[in-house]
Structure formats: C-alpha cells, structure tokens
CSV table of C-alpha atoms in Angstrom, one decimal:
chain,number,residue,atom,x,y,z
M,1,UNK,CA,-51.3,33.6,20.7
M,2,UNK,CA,-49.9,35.6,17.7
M,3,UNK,CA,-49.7,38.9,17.8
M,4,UNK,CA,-51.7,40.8,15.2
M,5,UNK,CA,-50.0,42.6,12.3
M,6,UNK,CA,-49.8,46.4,12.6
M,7,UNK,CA,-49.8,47.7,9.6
M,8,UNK,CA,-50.5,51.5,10.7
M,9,UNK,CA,-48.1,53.9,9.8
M,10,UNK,CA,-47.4,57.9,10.0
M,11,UNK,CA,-45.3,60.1,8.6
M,12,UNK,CA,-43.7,63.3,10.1
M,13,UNK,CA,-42.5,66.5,8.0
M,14,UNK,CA,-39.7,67.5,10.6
M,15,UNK,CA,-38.2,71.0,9.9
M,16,UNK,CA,-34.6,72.5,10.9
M,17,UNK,CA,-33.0,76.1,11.8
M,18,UNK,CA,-30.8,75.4,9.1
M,19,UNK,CA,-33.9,75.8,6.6
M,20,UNK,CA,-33.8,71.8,5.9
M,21,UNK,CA,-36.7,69.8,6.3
M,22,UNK,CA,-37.0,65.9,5.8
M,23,UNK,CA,-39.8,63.0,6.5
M,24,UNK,CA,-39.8,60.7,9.0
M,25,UNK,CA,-41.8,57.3,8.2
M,26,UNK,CA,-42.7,55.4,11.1
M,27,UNK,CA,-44.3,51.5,11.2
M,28,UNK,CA,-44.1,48.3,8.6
M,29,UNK,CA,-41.3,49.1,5.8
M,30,UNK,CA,-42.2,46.1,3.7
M,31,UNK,CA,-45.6,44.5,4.8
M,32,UNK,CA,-45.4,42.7,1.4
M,33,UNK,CA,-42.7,40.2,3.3
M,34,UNK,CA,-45.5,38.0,4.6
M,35,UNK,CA,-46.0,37.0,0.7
M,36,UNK,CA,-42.6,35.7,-0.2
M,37,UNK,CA,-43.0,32.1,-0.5
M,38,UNK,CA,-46.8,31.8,-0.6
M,39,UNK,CA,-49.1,31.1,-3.3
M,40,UNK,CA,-49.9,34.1,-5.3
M,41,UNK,CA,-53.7,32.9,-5.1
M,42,UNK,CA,-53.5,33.2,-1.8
M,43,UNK,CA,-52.4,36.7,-1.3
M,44,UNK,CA,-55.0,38.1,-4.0
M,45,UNK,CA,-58.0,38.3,-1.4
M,46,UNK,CA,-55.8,40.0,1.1
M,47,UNK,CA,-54.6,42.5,-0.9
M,48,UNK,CA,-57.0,44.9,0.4
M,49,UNK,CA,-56.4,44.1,3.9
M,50,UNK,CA,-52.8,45.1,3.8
M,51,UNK,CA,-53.7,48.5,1.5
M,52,UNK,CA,-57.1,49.6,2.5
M,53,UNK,CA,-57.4,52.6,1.4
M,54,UNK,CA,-56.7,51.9,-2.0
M,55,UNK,CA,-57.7,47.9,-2.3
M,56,UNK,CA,-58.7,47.9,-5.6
M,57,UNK,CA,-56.1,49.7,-7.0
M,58,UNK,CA,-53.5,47.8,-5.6
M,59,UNK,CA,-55.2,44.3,-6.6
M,60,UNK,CA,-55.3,45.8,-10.4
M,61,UNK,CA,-51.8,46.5,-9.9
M,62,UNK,CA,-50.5,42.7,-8.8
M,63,UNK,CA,-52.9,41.4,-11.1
M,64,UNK,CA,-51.4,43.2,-13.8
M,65,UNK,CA,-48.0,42.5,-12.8
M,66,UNK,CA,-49.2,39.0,-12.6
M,67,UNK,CA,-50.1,39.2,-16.2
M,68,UNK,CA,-47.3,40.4,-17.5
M,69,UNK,CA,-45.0,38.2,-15.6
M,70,UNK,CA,-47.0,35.3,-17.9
M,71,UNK,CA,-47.3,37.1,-20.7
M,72,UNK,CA,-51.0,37.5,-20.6
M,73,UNK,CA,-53.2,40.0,-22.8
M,74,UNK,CA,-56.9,41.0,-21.4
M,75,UNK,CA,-59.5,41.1,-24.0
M,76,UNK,CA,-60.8,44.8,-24.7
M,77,UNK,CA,-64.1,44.3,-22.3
M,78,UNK,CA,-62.6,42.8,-19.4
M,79,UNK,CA,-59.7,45.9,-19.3
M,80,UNK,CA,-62.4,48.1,-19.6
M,81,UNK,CA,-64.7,45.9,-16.6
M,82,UNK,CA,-61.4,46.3,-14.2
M,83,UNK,CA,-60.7,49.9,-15.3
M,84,UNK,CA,-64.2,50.5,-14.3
M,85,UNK,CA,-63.8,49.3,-10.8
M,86,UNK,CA,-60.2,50.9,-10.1
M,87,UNK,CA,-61.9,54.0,-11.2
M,88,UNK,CA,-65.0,54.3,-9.6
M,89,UNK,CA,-62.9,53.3,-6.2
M,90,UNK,CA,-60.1,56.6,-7.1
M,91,UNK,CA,-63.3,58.7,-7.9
M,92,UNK,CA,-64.5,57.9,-4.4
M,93,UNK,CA,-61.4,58.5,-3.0
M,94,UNK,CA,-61.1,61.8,-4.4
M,95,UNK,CA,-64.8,62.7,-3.1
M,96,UNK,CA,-63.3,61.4,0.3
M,97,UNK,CA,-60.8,64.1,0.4
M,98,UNK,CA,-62.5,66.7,-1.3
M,99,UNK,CA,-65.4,66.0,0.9
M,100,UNK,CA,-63.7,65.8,4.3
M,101,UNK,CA,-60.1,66.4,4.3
M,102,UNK,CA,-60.4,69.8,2.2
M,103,UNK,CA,-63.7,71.5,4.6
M,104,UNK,CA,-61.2,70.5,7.7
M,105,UNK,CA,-58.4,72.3,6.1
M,106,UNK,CA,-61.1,75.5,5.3
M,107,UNK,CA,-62.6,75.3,9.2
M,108,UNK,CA,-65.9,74.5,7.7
M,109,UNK,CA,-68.2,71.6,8.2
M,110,UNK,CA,-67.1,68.4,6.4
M,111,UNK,CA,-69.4,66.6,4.2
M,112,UNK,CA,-69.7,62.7,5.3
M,113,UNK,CA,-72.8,61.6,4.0
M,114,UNK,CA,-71.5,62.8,0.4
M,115,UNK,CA,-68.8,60.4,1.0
M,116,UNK,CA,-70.8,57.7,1.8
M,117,UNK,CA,-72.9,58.2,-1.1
M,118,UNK,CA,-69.6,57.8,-3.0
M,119,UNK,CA,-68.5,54.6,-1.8
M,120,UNK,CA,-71.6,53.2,-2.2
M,121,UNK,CA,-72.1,54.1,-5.6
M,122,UNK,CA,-68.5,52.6,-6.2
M,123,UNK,CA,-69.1,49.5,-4.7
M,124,UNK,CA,-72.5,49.0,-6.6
M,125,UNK,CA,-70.1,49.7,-10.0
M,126,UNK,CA,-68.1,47.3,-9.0
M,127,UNK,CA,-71.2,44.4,-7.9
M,128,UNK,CA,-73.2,45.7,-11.5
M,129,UNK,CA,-70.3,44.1,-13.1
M,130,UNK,CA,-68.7,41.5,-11.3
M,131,UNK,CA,-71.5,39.7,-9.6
M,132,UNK,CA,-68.7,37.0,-8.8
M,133,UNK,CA,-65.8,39.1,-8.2
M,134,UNK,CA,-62.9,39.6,-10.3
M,135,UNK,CA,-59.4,39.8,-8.3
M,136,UNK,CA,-58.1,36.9,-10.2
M,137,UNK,CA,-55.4,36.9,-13.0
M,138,UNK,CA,-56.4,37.1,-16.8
M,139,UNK,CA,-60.3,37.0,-16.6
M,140,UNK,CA,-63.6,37.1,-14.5
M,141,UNK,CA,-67.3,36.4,-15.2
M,142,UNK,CA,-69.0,39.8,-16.6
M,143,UNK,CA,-72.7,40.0,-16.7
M,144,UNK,CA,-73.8,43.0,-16.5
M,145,UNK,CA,-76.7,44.9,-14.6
M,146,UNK,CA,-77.2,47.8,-17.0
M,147,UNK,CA,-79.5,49.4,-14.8
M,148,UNK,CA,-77.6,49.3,-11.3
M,149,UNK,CA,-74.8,50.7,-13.5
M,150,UNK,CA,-76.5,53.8,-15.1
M,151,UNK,CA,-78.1,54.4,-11.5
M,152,UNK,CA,-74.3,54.1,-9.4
M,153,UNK,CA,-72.4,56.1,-11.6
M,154,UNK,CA,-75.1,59.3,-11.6
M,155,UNK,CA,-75.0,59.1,-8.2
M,156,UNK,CA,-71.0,59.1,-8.7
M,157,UNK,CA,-71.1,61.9,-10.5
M,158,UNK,CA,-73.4,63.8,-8.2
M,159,UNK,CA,-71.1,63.1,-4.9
M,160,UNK,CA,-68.5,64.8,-6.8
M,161,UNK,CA,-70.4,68.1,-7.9
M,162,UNK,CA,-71.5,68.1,-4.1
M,163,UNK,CA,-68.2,68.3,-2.2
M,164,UNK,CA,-66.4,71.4,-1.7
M,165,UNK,CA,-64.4,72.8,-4.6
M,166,UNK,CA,-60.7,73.6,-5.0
M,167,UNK,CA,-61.8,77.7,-5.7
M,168,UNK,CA,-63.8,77.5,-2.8
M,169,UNK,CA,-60.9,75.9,-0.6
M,170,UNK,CA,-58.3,78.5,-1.8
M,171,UNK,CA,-60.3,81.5,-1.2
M,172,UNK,CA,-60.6,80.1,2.3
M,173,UNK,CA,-56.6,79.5,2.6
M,174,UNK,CA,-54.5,82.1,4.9
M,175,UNK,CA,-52.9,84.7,2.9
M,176,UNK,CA,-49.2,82.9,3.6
M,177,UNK,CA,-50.6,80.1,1.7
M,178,UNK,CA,-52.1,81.8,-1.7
M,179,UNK,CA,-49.4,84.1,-1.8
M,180,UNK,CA,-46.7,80.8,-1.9
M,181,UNK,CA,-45.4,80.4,-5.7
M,182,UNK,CA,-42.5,79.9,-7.8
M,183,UNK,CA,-42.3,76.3,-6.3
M,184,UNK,CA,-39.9,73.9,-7.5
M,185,UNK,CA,-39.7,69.9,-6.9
M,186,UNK,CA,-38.2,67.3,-8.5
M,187,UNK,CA,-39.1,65.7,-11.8
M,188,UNK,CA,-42.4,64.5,-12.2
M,189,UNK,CA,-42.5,60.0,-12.1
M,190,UNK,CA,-44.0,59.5,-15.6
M,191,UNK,CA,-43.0,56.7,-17.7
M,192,UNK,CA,-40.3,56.1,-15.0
M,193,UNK,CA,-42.6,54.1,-13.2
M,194,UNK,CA,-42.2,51.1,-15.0
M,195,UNK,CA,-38.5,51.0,-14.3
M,196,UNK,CA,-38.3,48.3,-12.0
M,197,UNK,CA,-34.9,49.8,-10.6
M,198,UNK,CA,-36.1,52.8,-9.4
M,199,UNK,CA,-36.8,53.3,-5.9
M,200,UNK,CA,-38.4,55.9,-4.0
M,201,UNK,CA,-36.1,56.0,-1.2
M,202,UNK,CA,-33.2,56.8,-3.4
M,203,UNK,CA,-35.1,59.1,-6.5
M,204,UNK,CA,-36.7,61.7,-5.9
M,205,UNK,CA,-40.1,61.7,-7.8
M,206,UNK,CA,-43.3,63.7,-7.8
M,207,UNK,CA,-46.4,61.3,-8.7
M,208,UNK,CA,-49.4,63.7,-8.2
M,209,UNK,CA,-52.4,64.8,-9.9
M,210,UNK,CA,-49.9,67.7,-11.2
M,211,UNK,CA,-48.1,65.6,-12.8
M,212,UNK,CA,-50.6,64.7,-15.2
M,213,UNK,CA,-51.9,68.1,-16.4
M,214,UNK,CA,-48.1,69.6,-16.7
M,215,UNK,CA,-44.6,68.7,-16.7
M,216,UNK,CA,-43.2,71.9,-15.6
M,217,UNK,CA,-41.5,71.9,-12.0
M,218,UNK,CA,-40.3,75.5,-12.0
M,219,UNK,CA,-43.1,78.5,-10.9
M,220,UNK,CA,-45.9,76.3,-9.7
M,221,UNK,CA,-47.9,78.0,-7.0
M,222,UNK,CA,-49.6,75.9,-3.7
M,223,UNK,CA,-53.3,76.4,-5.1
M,224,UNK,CA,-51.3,74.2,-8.5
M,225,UNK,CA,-51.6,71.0,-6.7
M,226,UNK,CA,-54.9,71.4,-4.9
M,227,UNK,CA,-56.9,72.5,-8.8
M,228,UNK,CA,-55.1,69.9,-10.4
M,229,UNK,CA,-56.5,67.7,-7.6
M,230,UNK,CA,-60.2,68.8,-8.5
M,231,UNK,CA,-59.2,68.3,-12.5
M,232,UNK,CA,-58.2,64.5,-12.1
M,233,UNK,CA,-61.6,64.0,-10.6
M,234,UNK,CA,-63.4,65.3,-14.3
M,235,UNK,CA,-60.4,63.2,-16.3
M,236,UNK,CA,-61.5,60.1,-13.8
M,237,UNK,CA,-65.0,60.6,-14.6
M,238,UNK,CA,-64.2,60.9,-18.5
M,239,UNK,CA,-62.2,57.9,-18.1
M,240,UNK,CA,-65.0,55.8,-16.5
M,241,UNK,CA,-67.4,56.7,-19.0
M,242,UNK,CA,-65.2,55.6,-21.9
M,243,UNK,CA,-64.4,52.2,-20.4
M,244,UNK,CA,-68.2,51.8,-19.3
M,245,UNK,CA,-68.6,52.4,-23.1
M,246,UNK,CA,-66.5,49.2,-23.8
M,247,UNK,CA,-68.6,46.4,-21.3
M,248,UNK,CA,-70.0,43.6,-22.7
M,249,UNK,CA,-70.8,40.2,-21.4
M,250,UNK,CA,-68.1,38.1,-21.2
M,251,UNK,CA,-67.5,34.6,-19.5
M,252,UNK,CA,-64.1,33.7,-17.7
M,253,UNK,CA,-61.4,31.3,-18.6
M,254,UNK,CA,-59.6,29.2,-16.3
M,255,UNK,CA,-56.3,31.3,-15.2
M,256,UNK,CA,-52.7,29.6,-15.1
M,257,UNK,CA,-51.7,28.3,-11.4
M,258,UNK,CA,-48.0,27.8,-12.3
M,259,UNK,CA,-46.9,31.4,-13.7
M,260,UNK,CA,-43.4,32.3,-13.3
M,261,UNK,CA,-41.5,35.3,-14.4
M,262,UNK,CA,-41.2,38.6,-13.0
M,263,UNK,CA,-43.7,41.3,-13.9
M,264,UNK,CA,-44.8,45.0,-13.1
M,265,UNK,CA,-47.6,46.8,-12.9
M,266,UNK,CA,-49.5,50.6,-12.4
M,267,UNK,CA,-53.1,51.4,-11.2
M,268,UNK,CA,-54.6,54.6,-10.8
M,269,UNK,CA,-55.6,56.3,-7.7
M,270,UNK,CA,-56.8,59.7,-7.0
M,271,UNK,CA,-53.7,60.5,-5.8
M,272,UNK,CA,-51.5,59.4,-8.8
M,273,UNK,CA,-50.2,55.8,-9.9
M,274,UNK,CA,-49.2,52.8,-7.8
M,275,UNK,CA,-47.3,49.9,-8.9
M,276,UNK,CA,-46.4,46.4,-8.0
M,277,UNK,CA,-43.7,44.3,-8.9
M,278,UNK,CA,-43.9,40.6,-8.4
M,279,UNK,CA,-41.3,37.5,-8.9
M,280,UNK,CA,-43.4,34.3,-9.5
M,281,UNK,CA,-41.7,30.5,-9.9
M,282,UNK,CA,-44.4,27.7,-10.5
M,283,UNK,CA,-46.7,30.1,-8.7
M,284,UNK,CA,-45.4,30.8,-5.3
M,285,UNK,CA,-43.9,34.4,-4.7
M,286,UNK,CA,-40.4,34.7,-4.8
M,287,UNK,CA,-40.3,38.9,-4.5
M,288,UNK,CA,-43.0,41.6,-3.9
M,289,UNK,CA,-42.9,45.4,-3.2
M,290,UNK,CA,-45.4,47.8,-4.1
M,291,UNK,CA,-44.7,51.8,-5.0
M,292,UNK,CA,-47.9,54.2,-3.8
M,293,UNK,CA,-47.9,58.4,-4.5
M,294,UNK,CA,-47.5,58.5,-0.7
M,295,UNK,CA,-44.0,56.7,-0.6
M,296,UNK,CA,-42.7,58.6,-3.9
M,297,UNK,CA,-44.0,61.7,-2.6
M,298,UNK,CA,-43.5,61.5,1.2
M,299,UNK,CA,-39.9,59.8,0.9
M,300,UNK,CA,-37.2,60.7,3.3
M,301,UNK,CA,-35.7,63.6,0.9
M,302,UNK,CA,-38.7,63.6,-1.6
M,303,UNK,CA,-41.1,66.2,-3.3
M,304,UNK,CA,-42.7,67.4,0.0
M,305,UNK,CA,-39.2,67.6,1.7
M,306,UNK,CA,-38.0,69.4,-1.1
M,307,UNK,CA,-40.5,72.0,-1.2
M,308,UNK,CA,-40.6,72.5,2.7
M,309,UNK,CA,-36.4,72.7,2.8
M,310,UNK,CA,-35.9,76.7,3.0
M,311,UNK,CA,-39.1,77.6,5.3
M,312,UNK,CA,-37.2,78.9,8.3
M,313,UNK,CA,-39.7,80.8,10.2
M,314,UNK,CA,-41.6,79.0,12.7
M,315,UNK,CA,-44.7,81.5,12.5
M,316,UNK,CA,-44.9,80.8,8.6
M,317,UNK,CA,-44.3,77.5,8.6
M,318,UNK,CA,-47.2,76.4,11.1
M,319,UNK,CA,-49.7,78.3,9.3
M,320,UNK,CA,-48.0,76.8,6.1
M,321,UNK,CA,-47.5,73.1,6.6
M,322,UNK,CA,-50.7,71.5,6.8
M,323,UNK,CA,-51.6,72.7,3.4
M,324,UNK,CA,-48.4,71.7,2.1
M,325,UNK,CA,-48.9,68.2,3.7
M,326,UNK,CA,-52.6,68.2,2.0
M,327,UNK,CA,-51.3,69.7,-1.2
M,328,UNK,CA,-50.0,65.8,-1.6
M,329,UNK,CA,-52.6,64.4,0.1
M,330,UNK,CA,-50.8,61.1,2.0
M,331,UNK,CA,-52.4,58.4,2.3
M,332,UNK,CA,-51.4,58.1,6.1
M,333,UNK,CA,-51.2,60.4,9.0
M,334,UNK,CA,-48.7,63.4,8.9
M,335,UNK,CA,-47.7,65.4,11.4
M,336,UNK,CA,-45.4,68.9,11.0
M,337,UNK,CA,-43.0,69.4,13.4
M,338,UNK,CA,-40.4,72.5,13.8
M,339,UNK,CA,-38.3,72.5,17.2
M,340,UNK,CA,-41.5,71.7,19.5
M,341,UNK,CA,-43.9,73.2,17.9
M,342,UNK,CA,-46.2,70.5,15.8
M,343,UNK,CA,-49.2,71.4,13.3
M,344,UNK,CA,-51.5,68.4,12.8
M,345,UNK,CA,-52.8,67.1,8.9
C-alpha cells in the first residue's frame, strides 16, 4: 500500500546569543514534483488539495500561468468572475485570522462562527457565479444568480466588521510589543514577482499587506504590519465590488489541450501575492513551482529573520516573538525557539 503524501509543514524562528536569528522549514520542499510529466488537466482539480489554505488563489495562479504560457487573453467579464472568487476566498481568509488568530494573540475569546459565516459566504460567491466550476484555462460558463450574490457578499462584508480590529488588538499587546519601532527589512517584492529568476531562498523579499500601502522599509513600527493587515481587508472588499460590477453572462469556449510554453502567474491572498510558474510541451508539465508570502517571508534569512536578528534577551524575546510571527501571519505552524526556551504561534 502507498503511503499517503504528507504535505504538512512548520516552520521555526530559532534565535542565537550572538543576536542572529534564522528560520527553520521542516516537511515537503517541492510538493509540485508530483506534476512534472502529467497532464496539466489533471493537476487543475488537485490544486487545492496540495494548498488548502489558499486553493483558489493558487488555481488562479496556474491558470494564469497557463494562459500566458499560450498566449491567451480573458475577456473583461470572465477576469472579473475569477477575481471575484480569488477575492471573496482572501477576504475570508483575512476574517479567519482577524477572527481567530488575532483574539488568541489578545487572550480573549476567538470568534468561530464569524469565520464560518465567512467561508460560507465565499463559497456561495463563488457557486452564484460558476454553477459549473471554473478551474479550467481560458474560460468557464457564467450565469449568474444575482440574488445569492447580493445576499453572500453582505454577509461578507458583515463577518469582517464583526471580527476583532487591529486597534483593539494593539491596545491589548504587552508594552515590549507597542513600544517596538524603527524596524527595518528588506525590500518590499513588488513587480519583482514576475521575475521568474528570483527565488526566495536566495532574495530576501517582504510580500505583506505592508507592502501595498507603503514602500518604506526604514521606521516601521510592529502595530505597521498588523493595521495594514486590517486595511487590505477594505481594499479587498473595494476590489470585489468593482469586479462584481463587471459580471455578465457569459458562455465558455473549448480551452486548448496541447499548450506549450512557459508562463507565470500572481493571485492575491490576504496575506500578499502568490505565483506559479509552469513549463508546458503538448500539454504535459515539464516544470512547476509555486512562490506564497509564507515562503518569501518566512525564508531561511528572510523578512522575519531579519527583523528578529538583534533580539538578544531571552525575557523580551518570548514576550516578543509570537507577535512578530503573527505580524506575517504564516500560513503554517511557527514555533519561537531561543536556547530551550520555545513560545508557540
């Protein structure tokens, strides 16, 4: 009998006397090897198996790839229908952490049936569109259930006015953490994303909500990355409404089964932008990796390395770490450790 795939994996913030500090990654390096020579039809449906806690996103993100490996265009309405799903799943996401991960951090009493609200007014986004599904290259069937859409997406926005706010979570922070500023990490990702050479492992990037609302590195302040996590909820909100405003009806062509070329491409999350890049010949994949936040941000020497190297005292630094950890919000357990002492996040 084969032996099921474990896909888990954890990460561990490990700090030194010597005032460094570096991440430790632990389970599958490149899950994405079990694609190389298959169909790329295939794969599709099992996108979300291998990344479920962003399945959408990462399905846009090969799909787009796909597409502009074959030099495909979407038509204005069936961007916006995708959008609409990718966002609706990143707003949920957000409410996940916002809802749960943020009252943990506070010691107050998380917020679960917010969250569930949340996904299930994503999903019924997603079905008010695509009654068919839509994780295929170039175009799916839309026909739209206006009224399953206006009711998901107020109950969407009300999960997100209900979970706990990034004021609220501040004021409740130790006074180590809110007095932590002048902050420096290395450049934001931007544009540098779609540079197929560049690789988390050796560039140091910063792909957080932070990113999007300011370029500056230098002077930022813990409480920076937690209210810019609360802002990219309202611009993902703004940014569902305007492709919601762009649906129409539209019926599906056949897609091409013999695209080859290589192509990349990004998909939003709450936490920042994933990518995928993906060699095709006749329609069988030659190469495949995908880039989320977590692996820019949680990289061996990356952002959250960078701002832990320098905390020395082991007092500070267990009060300090698990809001650092959360401050970039991984997608994957994390766990402190100085000497052998551990914090949990």
């Amino acid at each position: 009998m084969t032996a099921p795939l474990n896909l888990s994996r954890r990460y561990t913030l490990v700090f030194q006397r010597s005032g460094n500090a570096q991440v430790v990654r632990t389970g599958p390096v490149d899950i994405l090897a079990i694609g190389r020579g298959q169909q790329l039809s295939s794969m599709i449906p099992i996108v979300g198996l291998l990344f479920p806690i962003c399945p959408r996103a990462h399905q846009a993100a090969l799909l787009s790839a796909t597409e502009n490996a074959a030099g495909m265009t979407l038509t204005t309405a069936q961007q916006a229908a995708r959008d609409c799903a990718v966002l609706a799943e990143a707003i949920s996401s957000a409410v996940w952490r916002s809802a749960l991960s943020w009252p943990k951090l506070a010691g107050s009493a998380d917020r679960p049936q917010i969250v569930a609200q949340a996904r299930a007014a994503s999903d019924a986004i997603e079905a008010a569109i695509f009654p068919n599904g839509w994780a295929r290259p170039g175009t799916a069937d839309i026909k739209l259930d206006l009224k399953s859409l206006e009711d998901a997406s107020v109950s969407l926005r009300k999960a997100v006015r209900q979970a706990i706010s990034a004021e609220e979570l501040m004021s409740r922070a130790p006074e180590d953490v809110r007095q932590l500023g002048n902050l420096k990490t290395p450049p934001s990702l931007g544009t540098e994303i779609l540079d197929t050479e560049l690789d988390p492992a050796t560039h140091a990037r910063e792909e957080t909500p932070r990113c999007h609302f300011s370029g500056d590195t230098n002077g930022s302040s813990l409480s920076d990355w937690f209210l810019a996590q609360e802002a990219i909820q309202r611009r993902l909100l703004d940014e569902l409404d305007f492709a919601l405003s762009q649906l129409r009806n539209e019926k599906a062509s056949e897609p091409s089964e013999a695209i080859s070329g290589t192509g990349i491409g990004t998909a939003i999350t709450a936490r920042g932008r994933l990518r995928h890049i993906v060699s095709l010949s006749d329609g069988r994949i030659e190469n495949w990796r995908s880039d989320a936040p977590t692996d820019w941000n949680f990289a061996p020497k990356g952002a959250v390395a960078k701002l832990a190297t320098g905390l020395v005292d082991q007092e500070q630094i267990e009060v300090i770490a698990p809001w650092l950890i959360a401050a970039y919000d991984p997608c994957a357990p994390c766990t402190a450790k100085f000497n052998a002492s551990v914090a949990h996040a």
